[in-house]
Amino acid sequence: MFFLDLLELDRVLRQLKSMYGSIDESLRGWNWSNDVLSPPLEGVYLGVSELANRYCSTYRDVYLKRVLSKPAPFSYKTVRGWIYHTVCKRVVEKAKSMLYHEGIVNGHRLYSSLLIDRRDIIDKVLEEYRVPSYLKEYEIEKLKREAEALYSFLALQAAARLDRVLSRISRPDLESVISKVIPVDVERIVNGQLLGLSSELKIDMFADKRIVIEIKTGDIRDFHKYAVTGYALAVESDLDIPIDYGIVSYISLKEENVKIRNKIYFIGDELRREFLEIRDEAFNVIRRGIDPGKPPECPEYCVYYGVCI
Ligand code: SF4
């Protein structure tokens, strides 16, 4: 997903747009001052993920975090998410900087260069997140192997993409090669405060200044579509550019084999309204300050499961 072929992607996005049509301008993030978009509470700013990750239908997670200031405990899955995200970021950044540094090389050379200090990079990432303080020894070893496998997989994708781009250009220049091989900004920060969202929202990947990409490292959940919707609205409110598409990219590893599954969304009126309803309900829970209670059934994968049950 990080080494996209924008032409191929463009075809898919056009199809989506022809199916869903246009977007009501009053639901664009830059119209943040209207009744639907303006936040119901002043001075409270929420993260997109705490709204979008709707494990809990009664919003007890919001109550626990925002009213009782009780953060969700860290699990293996939480730590794994941090590490996978950071590995993706490192490979993209490193591929970009190597191309700037070494100039136009072929895919094989890029791949070899990316792999040279792979182990050191992974060790530093684990250190940066103080992984030994959260996980047991055998979990750390497993995570390390997975992180290395993910790193190598992404390095190979970068190299293959570079070769494909070079094979199509007769007189390549460095800037255009890099923009075609790696057309994404990693961890782009946007300010969502005009919509009641955090001032430093981190978008995993921002492609071609028109697509927000969210990386997920767990199971596929329907509510993940609200994460890209929230980021799209925030980009529109902060940067005044229209965002019609979002991609949720699911990364998983099975016996060190990497699987990537992408779900592409047209961020139309319905998704926008649904995200804003979630935001408003979360604000209501905070304003009331009363425990909303548990839903009839709590999913075991809820991050607060060990706290509520
Ligand atoms: S464990 Fe149940 S009540 Fe608690 S936050 Fe999760 S879904 Fe809600």
mmCIF file of C-alpha atoms and ligand atoms in Angstrom:
data_model
loop_
_atom_site.group_PDB
_atom_site.id
_atom_site.type_symbol
_atom_site.label_atom_id
_atom_site.label_comp_id
_atom_site.label_asym_id
_atom_site.label_seq_id
_atom_site.Cartn_x
_atom_site.Cartn_y
_atom_site.Cartn_z
ATOM 1 C CA MET A 1 0.000 0.000 0.000
ATOM 2 C CA PHE A 2 2.893 2.350 0.658
ATOM 3 C CA PHE A 3 4.447 1.876 -2.753
ATOM 4 C CA LEU A 4 1.286 2.540 -4.698
ATOM 5 C CA ASP A 5 0.706 2.632 -8.404
ATOM 6 C CA LEU A 6 -1.367 5.800 -8.486
ATOM 7 C CA LEU A 7 -2.641 5.178 -12.001
ATOM 8 C CA GLU A 8 -4.062 1.796 -11.039
ATOM 9 C CA LEU A 9 -5.496 3.255 -7.861
ATOM 10 C CA ASP A 10 -7.023 6.117 -9.785
ATOM 11 C CA ARG A 11 -9.061 3.688 -11.845
ATOM 12 C CA VAL A 12 -10.529 2.085 -8.731
ATOM 13 C CA LEU A 13 -11.288 5.461 -7.157
ATOM 14 C CA ARG A 14 -13.093 6.687 -10.269
ATOM 15 C CA GLN A 15 -15.275 3.596 -10.205
ATOM 16 C CA LEU A 16 -16.118 4.252 -6.577
ATOM 17 C CA LYS A 17 -16.988 7.858 -7.298
ATOM 18 C CA SER A 18 -19.241 6.886 -10.198
ATOM 19 C CA MET A 19 -21.088 4.522 -7.843
ATOM 20 C CA TYR A 20 -21.534 6.986 -4.993
ATOM 21 C CA GLY A 21 -21.718 10.382 -6.691
ATOM 22 C CA SER A 22 -20.769 13.715 -5.217
ATOM 23 C CA ILE A 23 -20.396 14.969 -1.655
ATOM 24 C CA ASP A 24 -22.706 17.508 -0.020
ATOM 25 C CA GLU A 25 -20.521 20.625 0.410
ATOM 26 C CA SER A 26 -22.061 21.365 3.804
ATOM 27 C CA LEU A 27 -20.435 18.129 5.047
ATOM 28 C CA ARG A 28 -16.922 19.126 4.020
ATOM 29 C CA GLY A 29 -14.613 19.759 6.972
ATOM 30 C CA TRP A 30 -13.950 23.361 5.961
ATOM 31 C CA ASN A 31 -17.587 24.159 6.778
ATOM 32 C CA TRP A 32 -16.742 23.463 10.436
ATOM 33 C CA SER A 33 -18.798 26.406 11.695
ATOM 34 C CA ASN A 34 -22.174 25.042 10.570
ATOM 35 C CA ASP A 35 -24.603 23.284 12.931
ATOM 36 C CA VAL A 36 -23.772 19.758 11.812
ATOM 37 C CA LEU A 37 -19.977 20.025 11.904
ATOM 38 C CA SER A 38 -19.276 22.359 14.813
ATOM 39 C CA PRO A 39 -18.340 20.468 17.989
ATOM 40 C CA PRO A 40 -20.993 20.320 20.736
ATOM 41 C CA LEU A 41 -18.512 21.035 23.576
ATOM 42 C CA GLU A 42 -15.819 23.671 23.687
ATOM 43 C CA GLY A 43 -12.335 22.945 24.967
ATOM 44 C CA VAL A 44 -12.616 19.138 24.632
ATOM 45 C CA TYR A 45 -10.695 17.486 21.821
ATOM 46 C CA LEU A 46 -10.890 13.785 21.061
ATOM 47 C CA GLY A 47 -8.662 11.456 19.069
ATOM 48 C CA VAL A 48 -10.087 10.000 15.870
ATOM 49 C CA SER A 49 -9.318 6.463 16.994
ATOM 50 C CA GLU A 50 -11.105 6.822 20.340
ATOM 51 C CA LEU A 51 -14.232 7.813 18.424
ATOM 52 C CA ALA A 52 -13.893 5.432 15.515
ATOM 53 C CA ASN A 53 -12.962 2.291 17.446
ATOM 54 C CA ARG A 54 -16.553 1.597 18.428
ATOM 55 C CA TYR A 55 -16.088 -1.627 20.334
ATOM 56 C CA CYS A 56 -18.532 -0.347 22.896
ATOM 57 C CA SER A 57 -22.050 0.570 21.808
ATOM 58 C CA THR A 58 -22.811 2.411 25.090
ATOM 59 C CA TYR A 59 -19.601 4.508 24.876
ATOM 60 C CA ARG A 60 -18.428 3.270 28.282
ATOM 61 C CA ASP A 61 -14.874 3.346 26.880
ATOM 62 C CA VAL A 62 -15.220 7.120 26.411
ATOM 63 C CA TYR A 63 -16.589 7.475 29.950
ATOM 64 C CA LEU A 64 -13.712 5.447 31.429
ATOM 65 C CA LYS A 65 -11.034 7.347 29.538
ATOM 66 C CA ARG A 66 -12.409 10.870 29.527
ATOM 67 C CA VAL A 67 -14.493 11.105 32.705
ATOM 68 C CA LEU A 68 -12.642 8.698 35.027
ATOM 69 C CA SER A 69 -9.235 9.259 33.309
ATOM 70 C CA LYS A 70 -8.705 5.499 33.208
ATOM 71 C CA PRO A 71 -6.605 4.543 30.182
ATOM 72 C CA ALA A 72 -7.058 1.166 28.506
ATOM 73 C CA PRO A 73 -4.435 -1.368 29.631
ATOM 74 C CA PHE A 74 -1.759 -2.337 27.110
ATOM 75 C CA SER A 75 -1.956 -5.782 25.559
ATOM 76 C CA TYR A 76 0.290 -7.732 23.196
ATOM 77 C CA LYS A 77 -1.932 -6.489 20.356
ATOM 78 C CA THR A 78 -1.465 -2.858 21.397
ATOM 79 C CA VAL A 79 2.322 -3.166 21.478
ATOM 80 C CA ARG A 80 2.334 -5.108 18.197
ATOM 81 C CA GLY A 81 0.339 -2.265 16.613
ATOM 82 C CA TRP A 82 2.954 0.316 17.677
ATOM 83 C CA ILE A 83 5.790 -1.798 16.300
ATOM 84 C CA TYR A 84 4.186 -2.664 12.955
ATOM 85 C CA HIS A 85 3.259 0.988 12.414
ATOM 86 C CA THR A 86 6.761 2.144 13.162
ATOM 87 C CA VAL A 87 8.349 -0.493 10.933
ATOM 88 C CA CYS A 88 6.161 0.669 8.023
ATOM 89 C CA LYS A 89 7.173 4.235 8.702
ATOM 90 C CA ARG A 90 10.882 3.416 8.926
ATOM 91 C CA VAL A 91 10.946 1.508 5.616
ATOM 92 C CA VAL A 92 9.161 4.303 3.750
ATOM 93 C CA GLU A 93 11.409 6.983 5.256
ATOM 94 C CA LYS A 94 14.547 4.957 4.685
ATOM 95 C CA ALA A 95 13.694 4.101 1.075
ATOM 96 C CA LYS A 96 13.065 7.789 0.391
ATOM 97 C CA SER A 97 16.259 8.969 2.049
ATOM 98 C CA MET A 98 18.382 6.273 0.333
ATOM 99 C CA LEU A 99 17.110 7.302 -3.053
ATOM 100 C CA TYR A 100 17.868 10.947 -2.286
ATOM 101 C CA HIS A 101 21.288 9.974 -0.999
ATOM 102 C CA GLU A 102 22.339 7.402 -3.621
ATOM 103 C CA GLY A 103 20.423 8.772 -6.602
ATOM 104 C CA ILE A 104 18.650 6.539 -9.079
ATOM 105 C CA VAL A 105 19.704 2.976 -8.389
ATOM 106 C CA ASN A 106 17.951 -0.237 -9.403
ATOM 107 C CA GLY A 107 15.573 -2.213 -7.225
ATOM 108 C CA HIS A 108 18.158 -4.818 -6.245
ATOM 109 C CA ARG A 109 20.529 -2.169 -4.937
ATOM 110 C CA LEU A 110 17.759 -0.415 -3.016
ATOM 111 C CA TYR A 111 16.681 -3.729 -1.466
ATOM 112 C CA SER A 112 20.236 -4.620 -0.397
ATOM 113 C CA SER A 113 20.803 -1.170 1.095
ATOM 114 C CA LEU A 114 17.513 -1.286 2.977
ATOM 115 C CA LEU A 115 18.381 -4.647 4.516
ATOM 116 C CA ILE A 116 21.909 -3.835 5.713
ATOM 117 C CA ASP A 117 20.961 -2.523 9.167
ATOM 118 C CA ARG A 118 17.517 -4.088 9.418
ATOM 119 C CA ARG A 119 18.239 -5.807 12.767
ATOM 120 C CA ASP A 120 19.597 -2.638 14.391
ATOM 121 C CA ILE A 121 16.593 -0.676 13.228
ATOM 122 C CA ILE A 122 14.174 -3.215 14.685
ATOM 123 C CA ASP A 123 16.098 -3.342 17.986
ATOM 124 C CA LYS A 124 15.949 0.443 18.221
ATOM 125 C CA VAL A 125 12.216 0.467 17.508
ATOM 126 C CA LEU A 126 11.632 -2.076 20.307
ATOM 127 C CA GLU A 127 13.805 -0.012 22.630
ATOM 128 C CA GLU A 128 12.033 3.232 21.702
ATOM 129 C CA TYR A 129 8.681 1.714 22.748
ATOM 130 C CA ARG A 130 10.155 0.094 25.878
ATOM 131 C CA VAL A 131 8.748 -3.231 24.704
ATOM 132 C CA PRO A 132 10.499 -5.317 27.448
ATOM 133 C CA SER A 133 8.474 -3.459 30.079
ATOM 134 C CA TYR A 134 5.183 -4.643 28.531
ATOM 135 C CA LEU A 135 5.867 -8.109 27.127
ATOM 136 C CA LYS A 136 7.328 -11.442 28.208
ATOM 137 C CA GLU A 137 10.586 -12.707 26.728
ATOM 138 C CA TYR A 138 8.955 -15.180 24.317
ATOM 139 C CA GLU A 139 6.513 -12.474 23.126
ATOM 140 C CA ILE A 140 9.392 -10.081 22.469
ATOM 141 C CA GLU A 141 11.192 -12.721 20.395
ATOM 142 C CA LYS A 142 8.037 -13.427 18.395
ATOM 143 C CA LEU A 143 7.415 -9.731 17.801
ATOM 144 C CA LYS A 144 11.022 -9.208 16.744
ATOM 145 C CA ARG A 145 10.802 -12.003 14.143
ATOM 146 C CA GLU A 146 7.544 -10.583 12.828
ATOM 147 C CA ALA A 147 8.928 -7.052 12.676
ATOM 148 C CA GLU A 148 11.946 -8.282 10.692
ATOM 149 C CA ALA A 149 9.716 -10.226 8.309
ATOM 150 C CA LEU A 150 7.507 -7.163 7.800
ATOM 151 C CA TYR A 151 10.539 -4.956 7.239
ATOM 152 C CA SER A 152 11.966 -7.325 4.581
ATOM 153 C CA PHE A 153 8.588 -7.661 2.880
ATOM 154 C CA LEU A 154 8.169 -3.887 2.601
ATOM 155 C CA ALA A 155 11.769 -3.431 1.427
ATOM 156 C CA LEU A 156 11.067 -5.923 -1.358
ATOM 157 C CA GLN A 157 7.865 -4.065 -2.310
ATOM 158 C CA ALA A 158 9.821 -0.806 -2.517
ATOM 159 C CA ALA A 159 12.487 -2.416 -4.706
ATOM 160 C CA ALA A 160 9.920 -4.025 -7.020
ATOM 161 C CA ARG A 161 8.044 -0.755 -7.360
ATOM 162 C CA LEU A 162 11.267 1.082 -8.159
ATOM 163 C CA ASP A 163 12.107 -1.379 -10.937
ATOM 164 C CA ARG A 164 8.597 -1.100 -12.359
ATOM 165 C CA VAL A 165 8.750 2.703 -12.377
ATOM 166 C CA LEU A 166 12.215 2.711 -13.972
ATOM 167 C CA SER A 167 11.103 0.267 -16.668
ATOM 168 C CA ARG A 168 8.431 2.746 -17.801
ATOM 169 C CA ILE A 169 10.521 5.944 -17.915
ATOM 170 C CA SER A 170 13.047 6.584 -20.666
ATOM 171 C CA ARG A 171 14.778 9.574 -19.029
ATOM 172 C CA PRO A 172 14.220 9.287 -15.294
ATOM 173 C CA ASP A 173 14.834 12.220 -12.984
ATOM 174 C CA LEU A 174 15.213 11.653 -9.270
ATOM 175 C CA GLU A 175 12.281 13.737 -8.008
ATOM 176 C CA SER A 176 9.727 12.187 -10.319
ATOM 177 C CA VAL A 177 11.033 8.664 -9.662
ATOM 178 C CA ILE A 178 10.749 9.159 -5.901
ATOM 179 C CA SER A 179 7.276 10.668 -6.195
ATOM 180 C CA LYS A 180 6.151 7.664 -8.238
ATOM 181 C CA VAL A 181 7.791 5.003 -6.086
ATOM 182 C CA ILE A 182 6.779 6.474 -2.720
ATOM 183 C CA PRO A 183 3.779 8.768 -3.264
ATOM 184 C CA VAL A 184 2.922 8.957 0.444
ATOM 185 C CA ASP A 185 3.693 11.170 3.443
ATOM 186 C CA VAL A 186 4.020 9.157 6.624
ATOM 187 C CA GLU A 187 2.440 10.247 9.880
ATOM 188 C CA ARG A 188 1.152 13.502 8.525
ATOM 189 C CA ILE A 189 -0.030 15.667 11.416
ATOM 190 C CA VAL A 190 -3.239 17.664 11.103
ATOM 191 C CA ASN A 191 -5.128 19.855 13.516
ATOM 192 C CA GLY A 192 -8.716 18.689 14.041
ATOM 193 C CA GLN A 193 -9.689 21.184 16.766
ATOM 194 C CA LEU A 194 -12.237 23.030 14.644
ATOM 195 C CA LEU A 195 -14.235 19.793 14.648
ATOM 196 C CA GLY A 196 -13.625 18.921 18.321
ATOM 197 C CA LEU A 197 -10.766 16.582 17.427
ATOM 198 C CA SER A 198 -7.185 16.613 18.696
ATOM 199 C CA SER A 199 -4.740 19.272 17.562
ATOM 200 C CA GLU A 200 -2.122 16.720 16.565
ATOM 201 C CA LEU A 201 -3.917 13.961 14.750
ATOM 202 C CA LYS A 202 -1.456 11.608 13.112
ATOM 203 C CA ILE A 203 -2.575 10.175 9.802
ATOM 204 C CA ASP A 204 -0.647 6.970 9.122
ATOM 205 C CA MET A 205 -0.192 7.730 5.422
ATOM 206 C CA PHE A 206 -1.395 10.562 3.227
ATOM 207 C CA ALA A 207 -1.218 9.686 -0.461
ATOM 208 C CA ASP A 208 -1.169 12.068 -3.365
ATOM 209 C CA LYS A 209 -2.685 14.803 -1.139
ATOM 210 C CA ARG A 210 -6.149 13.276 -1.577
ATOM 211 C CA ILE A 211 -6.266 9.843 0.112
ATOM 212 C CA VAL A 212 -5.972 9.105 3.815
ATOM 213 C CA ILE A 213 -4.593 5.692 4.708
ATOM 214 C CA GLU A 214 -5.062 4.031 8.069
ATOM 215 C CA ILE A 215 -2.937 1.003 8.942
ATOM 216 C CA LYS A 216 -4.573 -1.666 11.087
ATOM 217 C CA THR A 217 -2.793 -4.625 12.558
ATOM 218 C CA GLY A 218 -5.708 -6.550 14.043
ATOM 219 C CA ASP A 219 -8.891 -8.090 12.681
ATOM 220 C CA ILE A 220 -11.079 -6.415 10.100
ATOM 221 C CA ARG A 221 -13.855 -4.419 11.770
ATOM 222 C CA ASP A 222 -16.553 -2.446 10.009
ATOM 223 C CA PHE A 223 -16.064 0.581 12.275
ATOM 224 C CA HIS A 224 -12.538 1.163 10.969
ATOM 225 C CA LYS A 225 -14.174 3.091 8.114
ATOM 226 C CA TYR A 226 -14.896 5.856 10.646
ATOM 227 C CA ALA A 227 -11.178 6.379 11.243
ATOM 228 C CA VAL A 228 -10.530 7.381 7.640
ATOM 229 C CA THR A 229 -13.725 9.465 7.697
ATOM 230 C CA GLY A 230 -12.573 11.381 10.773
ATOM 231 C CA TYR A 231 -9.150 12.026 9.259
ATOM 232 C CA ALA A 232 -10.683 13.147 5.967
ATOM 233 C CA LEU A 233 -12.876 15.692 7.765
ATOM 234 C CA ALA A 234 -9.898 16.896 9.807
ATOM 235 C CA VAL A 235 -7.716 17.363 6.698
ATOM 236 C CA GLU A 236 -10.510 19.320 5.035
ATOM 237 C CA SER A 237 -10.933 21.574 8.074
ATOM 238 C CA ASP A 238 -7.205 22.127 8.558
ATOM 239 C CA LEU A 239 -5.826 22.231 5.031
ATOM 240 C CA ASP A 240 -8.896 23.175 2.986
ATOM 241 C CA ILE A 241 -8.399 20.367 0.507
ATOM 242 C CA PRO A 242 -11.132 17.873 -0.422
ATOM 243 C CA ILE A 243 -10.614 14.283 0.676
ATOM 244 C CA ASP A 244 -13.000 11.851 -0.962
ATOM 245 C CA TYR A 245 -11.233 8.561 -0.329
ATOM 246 C CA GLY A 246 -9.818 6.548 2.514
ATOM 247 C CA ILE A 247 -8.034 3.224 2.588
ATOM 248 C CA VAL A 248 -7.827 0.943 5.583
ATOM 249 C CA SER A 249 -4.805 -1.264 5.113
ATOM 250 C CA TYR A 250 -4.809 -4.438 7.219
ATOM 251 C CA ILE A 251 -1.404 -5.925 7.896
ATOM 252 C CA SER A 252 -1.062 -9.351 9.458
ATOM 253 C CA LEU A 253 1.625 -11.995 9.696
ATOM 254 C CA LYS A 254 1.161 -15.731 9.679
ATOM 255 C CA GLU A 255 4.296 -17.728 10.325
ATOM 256 C CA GLU A 256 6.255 -14.681 9.259
ATOM 257 C CA ASN A 257 4.374 -14.435 5.941
ATOM 258 C CA VAL A 258 2.963 -10.970 5.490
ATOM 259 C CA LYS A 259 -0.630 -10.503 4.384
ATOM 260 C CA ILE A 260 -2.003 -7.136 3.339
ATOM 261 C CA ARG A 261 -5.647 -6.496 2.684
ATOM 262 C CA ASN A 262 -6.899 -3.075 1.651
ATOM 263 C CA LYS A 263 -10.425 -1.763 1.999
ATOM 264 C CA ILE A 264 -11.120 1.350 -0.028
ATOM 265 C CA TYR A 265 -13.880 3.769 0.995
ATOM 266 C CA PHE A 266 -15.566 6.651 -0.718
ATOM 267 C CA ILE A 267 -16.028 9.146 2.109
ATOM 268 C CA GLY A 268 -19.500 10.221 1.145
ATOM 269 C CA ASP A 269 -22.369 11.917 2.976
ATOM 270 C CA GLU A 270 -23.507 8.841 4.880
ATOM 271 C CA LEU A 271 -20.108 8.051 6.389
ATOM 272 C CA ARG A 272 -19.578 11.693 7.278
ATOM 273 C CA ARG A 273 -22.942 11.936 9.059
ATOM 274 C CA GLU A 274 -22.338 8.662 10.909
ATOM 275 C CA PHE A 275 -18.909 9.804 12.120
ATOM 276 C CA LEU A 276 -20.355 13.120 13.332
ATOM 277 C CA GLU A 277 -23.139 11.280 15.194
ATOM 278 C CA ILE A 278 -20.505 9.173 16.954
ATOM 279 C CA ARG A 279 -18.550 12.300 17.849
ATOM 280 C CA ASP A 280 -21.661 14.031 19.222
ATOM 281 C CA GLU A 281 -22.666 11.002 21.284
ATOM 282 C CA ALA A 282 -19.144 10.781 22.756
ATOM 283 C CA PHE A 283 -19.383 14.453 23.734
ATOM 284 C CA ASN A 284 -22.793 13.805 25.339
ATOM 285 C CA VAL A 285 -21.288 11.038 27.485
ATOM 286 C CA ILE A 286 -18.502 13.388 28.597
ATOM 287 C CA ARG A 287 -20.900 16.256 29.298
ATOM 288 C CA ARG A 288 -23.257 14.063 31.374
ATOM 289 C CA GLY A 289 -20.375 12.489 33.289
ATOM 290 C CA ILE A 290 -22.578 9.513 34.252
ATOM 291 C CA ASP A 291 -21.598 5.875 33.696
ATOM 292 C CA PRO A 292 -23.584 4.829 30.598
ATOM 293 C CA GLY A 293 -23.427 1.166 31.664
ATOM 294 C CA LYS A 294 -22.409 -1.891 29.724
ATOM 295 C CA PRO A 295 -23.988 -3.165 26.533
ATOM 296 C CA PRO A 296 -25.818 -6.543 26.735
ATOM 297 C CA GLU A 297 -22.651 -8.207 25.442
ATOM 298 C CA CYS A 298 -19.064 -7.026 25.602
ATOM 299 C CA PRO A 299 -16.765 -8.207 22.835
ATOM 300 C CA GLU A 300 -13.687 -9.943 24.243
ATOM 301 C CA TYR A 301 -11.529 -7.913 21.883
ATOM 302 C CA CYS A 302 -12.626 -4.619 23.486
ATOM 303 C CA VAL A 303 -9.549 -2.864 24.897
ATOM 304 C CA TYR A 304 -11.379 -2.345 28.221
ATOM 305 C CA TYR A 305 -12.626 -5.931 28.536
ATOM 306 C CA GLY A 306 -10.326 -6.697 31.474
ATOM 307 C CA VAL A 307 -11.443 -3.505 33.227
ATOM 308 C CA CYS A 308 -15.234 -3.803 32.839
ATOM 309 C CA ILE A 309 -15.794 -7.534 33.216
HETATM 310 S S1 SF4 B 1 -15.722 -4.024 28.085
HETATM 311 FE FE1 SF4 B 1 -17.870 -3.733 27.522
HETATM 312 S S2 SF4 B 1 -18.588 -2.007 28.720
HETATM 313 FE FE2 SF4 B 1 -16.390 -1.993 28.821
HETATM 314 S S3 SF4 B 1 -15.815 -0.569 27.226
HETATM 315 FE FE3 SF4 B 1 -15.753 -2.638 26.351
HETATM 316 S S4 SF4 B 1 -17.763 -3.005 25.448
HETATM 317 FE FE4 SF4 B 1 -17.912 -1.220 26.789
#
